[in-house]
Amino acid sequence: NFLHLSLGLLEAWSVYPGIHLSGTAVCGSVFTLLARFLILVYQTLYLIWTFGPEDGVYLGINAESDFWWWQYIWLSILCMIPWFFDACLQFCPPLQTKIYTSRSNFVQSFLNILVPLSRLYVGKEVTESCSHAAVYTLFWMTMIAWKLFFSYIFEVYAMVLPTLQLADDYMNFPDQSFAKMSLLLVMRWTPQFIVYLIDMSIWYAVWQAFAGTSVGFSDNLGDIRDMNDIRENFGR
């Protein structure tokens, strides 16, 4: 939510001055930014109260940490509803085109509130078929799932025990420095974090190679068109 709010503010600062938007689009953008800022405030409060004192009373409610944690979760899910609908529309591009090109005042008002810049989209009627969209979705979902699995096993899971040991030393031994512990954690996690950021490009190259080979076989492209060609060119 914080990143989306930051992106909205950057759009309002850098994009809006150079374009013409209707009054409803401007009001919709302002409403979205204010709503997300209010939600961000409550998200922050709920998260602070989650880790606050057990006997704390907030908003006149005396509740355990789990109560405030679930308030934070439900509020975060509320922010993700527009992204969920947008992700579902990616499976059916014709439906997305129909919504963006609709002349219904209700639909256009809805777009003005949630996606003000959609009024400036070009090529709204240039869509792919559902079968092509399914292939694209399969490509990205399998690659992202493998990247997350690989990163968790070889980059994150391997750091869990050392991190817990450092935190345990700080909590149980009074002569430990918080700054020293933080510095050690940063030094240990920085290489893993850098690899986590860049390995997506490596897996993309691998998936792209497999996808290109599959397309080449199916469309009979190049010199290598079937298994017999592989044996003739590489089995000499």
Short mmCIF file of C-alpha atoms in Angstrom, two decimals:
data_model
loop_
_atom_site.label_atom_id
_atom_site.label_comp_id
_atom_site.label_asym_id
_atom_site.label_seq_id
_atom_site.Cartn_x
_atom_site.Cartn_y
_atom_site.Cartn_z
CA ASN A 1 0.00 0.00 0.00
CA PHE A 2 2.86 2.39 0.78
CA LEU A 3 4.49 1.67 -2.59
CA HIS A 4 1.20 2.15 -4.45
CA LEU A 5 0.61 5.41 -2.61
CA SER A 6 4.13 6.58 -3.50
CA LEU A 7 3.54 5.66 -7.15
CA GLY A 8 0.27 7.60 -7.15
CA LEU A 9 1.98 10.67 -5.73
CA LEU A 10 4.76 10.43 -8.33
CA GLU A 11 2.16 10.17 -11.11
CA ALA A 12 0.31 13.22 -9.79
CA TRP A 13 3.57 15.16 -9.60
CA SER A 14 5.18 14.17 -12.91
CA VAL A 15 2.36 13.06 -15.26
CA TYR A 16 -0.77 15.02 -14.41
CA PRO A 17 0.60 18.55 -15.09
CA GLY A 18 1.25 17.64 -18.73
CA ILE A 19 -2.10 16.05 -19.56
CA HIS A 20 -5.76 17.01 -19.55
CA LEU A 21 -7.98 15.07 -17.18
CA SER A 22 -11.67 15.56 -16.53
CA GLY A 23 -12.94 16.77 -13.20
CA THR A 24 -14.17 13.28 -12.29
CA ALA A 25 -10.74 11.79 -13.03
CA VAL A 26 -9.00 14.37 -10.84
CA CYS A 27 -11.51 13.86 -8.01
CA GLY A 28 -11.17 10.09 -8.37
CA SER A 29 -7.39 10.31 -8.15
CA VAL A 30 -7.54 12.53 -5.06
CA PHE A 31 -10.09 10.22 -3.45
CA THR A 32 -7.88 7.17 -4.11
CA LEU A 33 -4.79 8.84 -2.67
CA LEU A 34 -6.61 10.02 0.45
CA ALA A 35 -8.25 6.62 0.97
CA ARG A 36 -4.97 4.77 0.63
CA PHE A 37 -3.24 7.21 2.96
CA LEU A 38 -5.96 6.69 5.59
CA ILE A 39 -5.67 2.93 5.21
CA LEU A 40 -1.88 3.19 5.51
CA VAL A 41 -2.27 5.11 8.79
CA TYR A 42 -4.50 2.41 10.25
CA GLN A 43 -2.25 -0.35 8.92
CA THR A 44 0.66 1.27 10.75
CA LEU A 45 -1.34 1.64 13.96
CA TYR A 46 -2.58 -1.94 13.86
CA LEU A 47 0.94 -3.24 13.26
CA ILE A 48 2.32 -1.18 16.16
CA TRP A 49 -0.45 -2.33 18.46
CA THR A 50 0.19 -5.93 17.44
CA PHE A 51 3.68 -5.75 18.95
CA GLY A 52 2.69 -3.45 21.77
CA PRO A 53 2.08 -4.31 25.44
CA GLU A 54 -0.30 -7.18 26.07
CA ASP A 55 -2.46 -5.14 28.46
CA GLY A 56 -2.69 -2.10 26.17
CA VAL A 57 -6.06 -0.51 25.45
CA TYR A 58 -6.41 1.04 21.99
CA LEU A 59 -9.50 2.77 20.60
CA GLY A 60 -11.24 1.76 23.81
CA ILE A 61 -10.68 -1.93 23.02
CA ASN A 62 -8.74 -4.23 25.31
CA ALA A 63 -7.67 -7.05 23.00
CA GLU A 64 -4.77 -9.42 22.49
CA SER A 65 -2.11 -9.02 19.83
CA ASP A 66 -3.80 -11.54 17.55
CA PHE A 67 -6.87 -9.30 17.30
CA TRP A 68 -4.88 -6.31 16.02
CA TRP A 69 -2.82 -8.55 13.75
CA TRP A 70 -5.97 -9.78 11.99
CA GLN A 71 -7.26 -6.23 11.68
CA TYR A 72 -4.02 -5.45 9.86
CA ILE A 73 -4.44 -8.51 7.62
CA TRP A 74 -8.04 -7.72 6.65
CA LEU A 75 -7.19 -4.10 5.93
CA SER A 76 -4.26 -5.21 3.75
CA ILE A 77 -6.53 -7.60 1.83
CA LEU A 78 -8.93 -4.71 1.22
CA CYS A 79 -6.11 -2.81 -0.52
CA MET A 80 -5.38 -5.80 -2.72
CA ILE A 81 -8.92 -6.20 -4.11
CA PRO A 82 -8.31 -3.91 -7.15
CA TRP A 83 -5.10 -5.81 -7.94
CA PHE A 84 -6.97 -9.12 -7.63
CA PHE A 85 -9.58 -8.04 -10.19
CA ASP A 86 -6.87 -6.72 -12.50
CA ALA A 87 -5.01 -10.05 -12.27
CA CYS A 88 -8.21 -11.95 -13.10
CA LEU A 89 -8.79 -9.75 -16.15
CA GLN A 90 -5.36 -10.74 -17.47
CA PHE A 91 -6.76 -14.23 -18.13
CA CYS A 92 -9.41 -12.79 -20.43
CA PRO A 93 -8.08 -9.81 -22.46
CA PRO A 94 -11.33 -9.34 -24.46
CA LEU A 95 -13.21 -8.72 -21.20
CA GLN A 96 -10.58 -6.18 -20.16
CA THR A 97 -10.96 -4.42 -23.50
CA LYS A 98 -14.73 -4.37 -23.10
CA ILE A 99 -14.42 -2.72 -19.69
CA TYR A 100 -11.90 -0.08 -20.80
CA THR A 101 -13.92 0.79 -23.93
CA SER A 102 -17.31 0.73 -22.21
CA ARG A 103 -19.45 3.84 -22.60
CA SER A 104 -21.33 3.22 -19.39
CA ASN A 105 -21.13 6.20 -17.05
CA PHE A 106 -21.00 3.83 -14.08
CA VAL A 107 -18.01 1.91 -15.49
CA GLN A 108 -16.19 5.08 -16.47
CA SER A 109 -16.74 6.57 -13.01
CA PHE A 110 -15.36 3.39 -11.48
CA LEU A 111 -12.27 3.62 -13.72
CA ASN A 112 -11.83 7.31 -12.88
CA ILE A 113 -11.65 6.44 -9.20
CA LEU A 114 -9.39 3.39 -9.33
CA VAL A 115 -7.43 3.83 -12.59
CA PRO A 116 -7.53 7.52 -13.62
CA LEU A 117 -4.78 7.10 -16.22
CA SER A 118 -6.81 4.42 -18.05
CA ARG A 119 -8.49 7.26 -19.96
CA LEU A 120 -5.14 7.86 -21.65
CA TYR A 121 -4.47 4.25 -22.65
CA VAL A 122 -3.95 3.67 -26.37
CA GLY A 123 -4.60 0.44 -28.22
CA LYS A 124 -7.43 -0.56 -25.89
CA GLU A 125 -8.92 -2.76 -28.62
CA VAL A 126 -5.63 -4.49 -29.48
CA THR A 127 -5.93 -7.68 -27.46
CA GLU A 128 -4.59 -11.19 -27.53
CA SER A 129 -6.75 -14.28 -27.54
CA CYS A 130 -7.48 -16.11 -24.30
CA SER A 131 -5.34 -19.05 -25.46
CA HIS A 132 -2.31 -16.80 -25.98
CA ALA A 133 -2.94 -15.11 -22.63
CA ALA A 134 -3.04 -18.55 -20.98
CA VAL A 135 0.36 -19.39 -22.49
CA TYR A 136 1.85 -16.10 -21.27
CA THR A 137 0.37 -16.65 -17.83
CA LEU A 138 1.75 -20.19 -17.68
CA PHE A 139 5.20 -18.91 -18.68
CA TRP A 140 5.34 -16.25 -15.97
CA MET A 141 3.60 -18.19 -13.22
CA THR A 142 5.87 -21.22 -13.54
CA MET A 143 8.98 -19.03 -13.70
CA ILE A 144 7.99 -16.91 -10.69
CA ALA A 145 6.96 -19.99 -8.69
CA TRP A 146 10.31 -21.65 -9.40
CA LYS A 147 12.22 -18.45 -8.60
CA LEU A 148 10.45 -18.10 -5.22
CA PHE A 149 10.97 -21.79 -4.41
CA PHE A 150 14.66 -21.67 -5.35
CA SER A 151 15.22 -18.40 -3.48
CA TYR A 152 13.54 -19.72 -0.36
CA ILE A 153 15.49 -22.99 -0.28
CA PHE A 154 18.95 -21.68 -1.18
CA GLU A 155 18.86 -18.02 -0.15
CA VAL A 156 16.35 -17.49 2.66
CA TYR A 157 16.11 -20.81 4.50
CA ALA A 158 19.89 -21.05 4.82
CA MET A 159 19.92 -17.71 6.67
CA VAL A 160 17.13 -18.45 9.14
CA LEU A 161 19.28 -20.28 11.72
CA PRO A 162 22.18 -17.75 11.75
CA THR A 163 19.68 -14.90 12.08
CA LEU A 164 17.92 -16.56 15.00
CA GLN A 165 21.24 -17.29 16.69
CA LEU A 166 22.34 -13.65 16.42
CA ALA A 167 18.99 -12.43 17.74
CA ASP A 168 19.09 -15.02 20.53
CA ASP A 169 22.55 -13.88 21.63
CA TYR A 170 21.37 -10.29 21.78
CA MET A 171 18.23 -11.16 23.77
CA ASN A 172 19.87 -13.50 26.28
CA PHE A 173 23.28 -11.93 26.89
CA PRO A 174 23.21 -8.41 28.36
CA ASP A 175 26.66 -7.42 27.09
CA GLN A 176 25.61 -7.66 23.41
CA SER A 177 25.28 -4.52 21.32
CA PHE A 178 22.18 -3.91 19.21
CA ALA A 179 24.23 -1.97 16.65
CA LYS A 180 26.69 -4.85 16.35
CA MET A 181 23.87 -7.36 15.90
CA SER A 182 22.21 -5.16 13.25
CA LEU A 183 25.50 -4.73 11.39
CA LEU A 184 26.13 -8.48 11.37
CA LEU A 185 22.62 -9.15 10.09
CA VAL A 186 23.02 -6.60 7.30
CA MET A 187 26.40 -8.08 6.32
CA ARG A 188 24.98 -11.61 6.26
CA TRP A 189 21.80 -10.77 4.39
CA THR A 190 23.18 -8.30 1.82
CA PRO A 191 24.76 -10.93 -0.51
CA GLN A 192 21.61 -13.06 -0.32
CA PHE A 193 19.45 -10.03 -1.04
CA ILE A 194 21.53 -9.05 -4.07
CA VAL A 195 21.31 -12.58 -5.48
CA TYR A 196 17.56 -12.58 -4.80
CA LEU A 197 17.19 -9.42 -6.89
CA ILE A 198 19.25 -10.51 -9.89
CA ASP A 199 18.50 -14.23 -10.23
CA MET A 200 15.14 -13.45 -11.84
CA SER A 201 16.99 -12.42 -15.00
CA ILE A 202 18.86 -15.74 -15.02
CA TRP A 203 15.67 -17.79 -14.73
CA TYR A 204 14.04 -15.62 -17.39
CA ALA A 205 16.86 -16.47 -19.80
CA VAL A 206 16.42 -20.18 -19.03
CA TRP A 207 12.64 -20.09 -19.45
CA GLN A 208 13.01 -18.03 -22.61
CA ALA A 209 15.37 -20.65 -24.05
CA PHE A 210 12.89 -23.44 -23.33
CA ALA A 211 10.00 -21.40 -24.72
CA GLY A 212 11.98 -20.49 -27.85
CA THR A 213 12.92 -24.12 -28.41
CA SER A 214 9.30 -25.20 -28.02
CA VAL A 215 8.07 -22.56 -30.46
CA GLY A 216 10.82 -23.47 -32.91
CA PHE A 217 9.85 -27.15 -32.83
CA SER A 218 6.13 -26.43 -33.16
CA ASP A 219 6.56 -23.94 -36.04
CA ASN A 220 9.41 -25.82 -37.77
CA LEU A 221 11.80 -22.89 -37.52
CA GLY A 222 15.55 -23.04 -38.16
CA ASP A 223 17.72 -26.01 -39.01
CA ILE A 224 16.71 -28.00 -35.94
CA ARG A 225 13.09 -28.98 -36.46
CA ASP A 226 12.80 -32.40 -34.84
CA MET A 227 14.80 -35.03 -32.97
CA ASN A 228 16.30 -36.44 -36.18
CA ASP A 229 17.78 -33.02 -36.96
CA ILE A 230 19.31 -32.92 -33.48
CA ARG A 231 21.02 -36.26 -34.04
CA GLU A 232 22.24 -35.26 -37.52
CA ASN A 233 23.70 -31.90 -36.38
CA PHE A 234 25.02 -32.74 -32.93
CA GLY A 235 25.55 -36.49 -33.02
CA ARG A 236 28.39 -36.59 -35.47
#
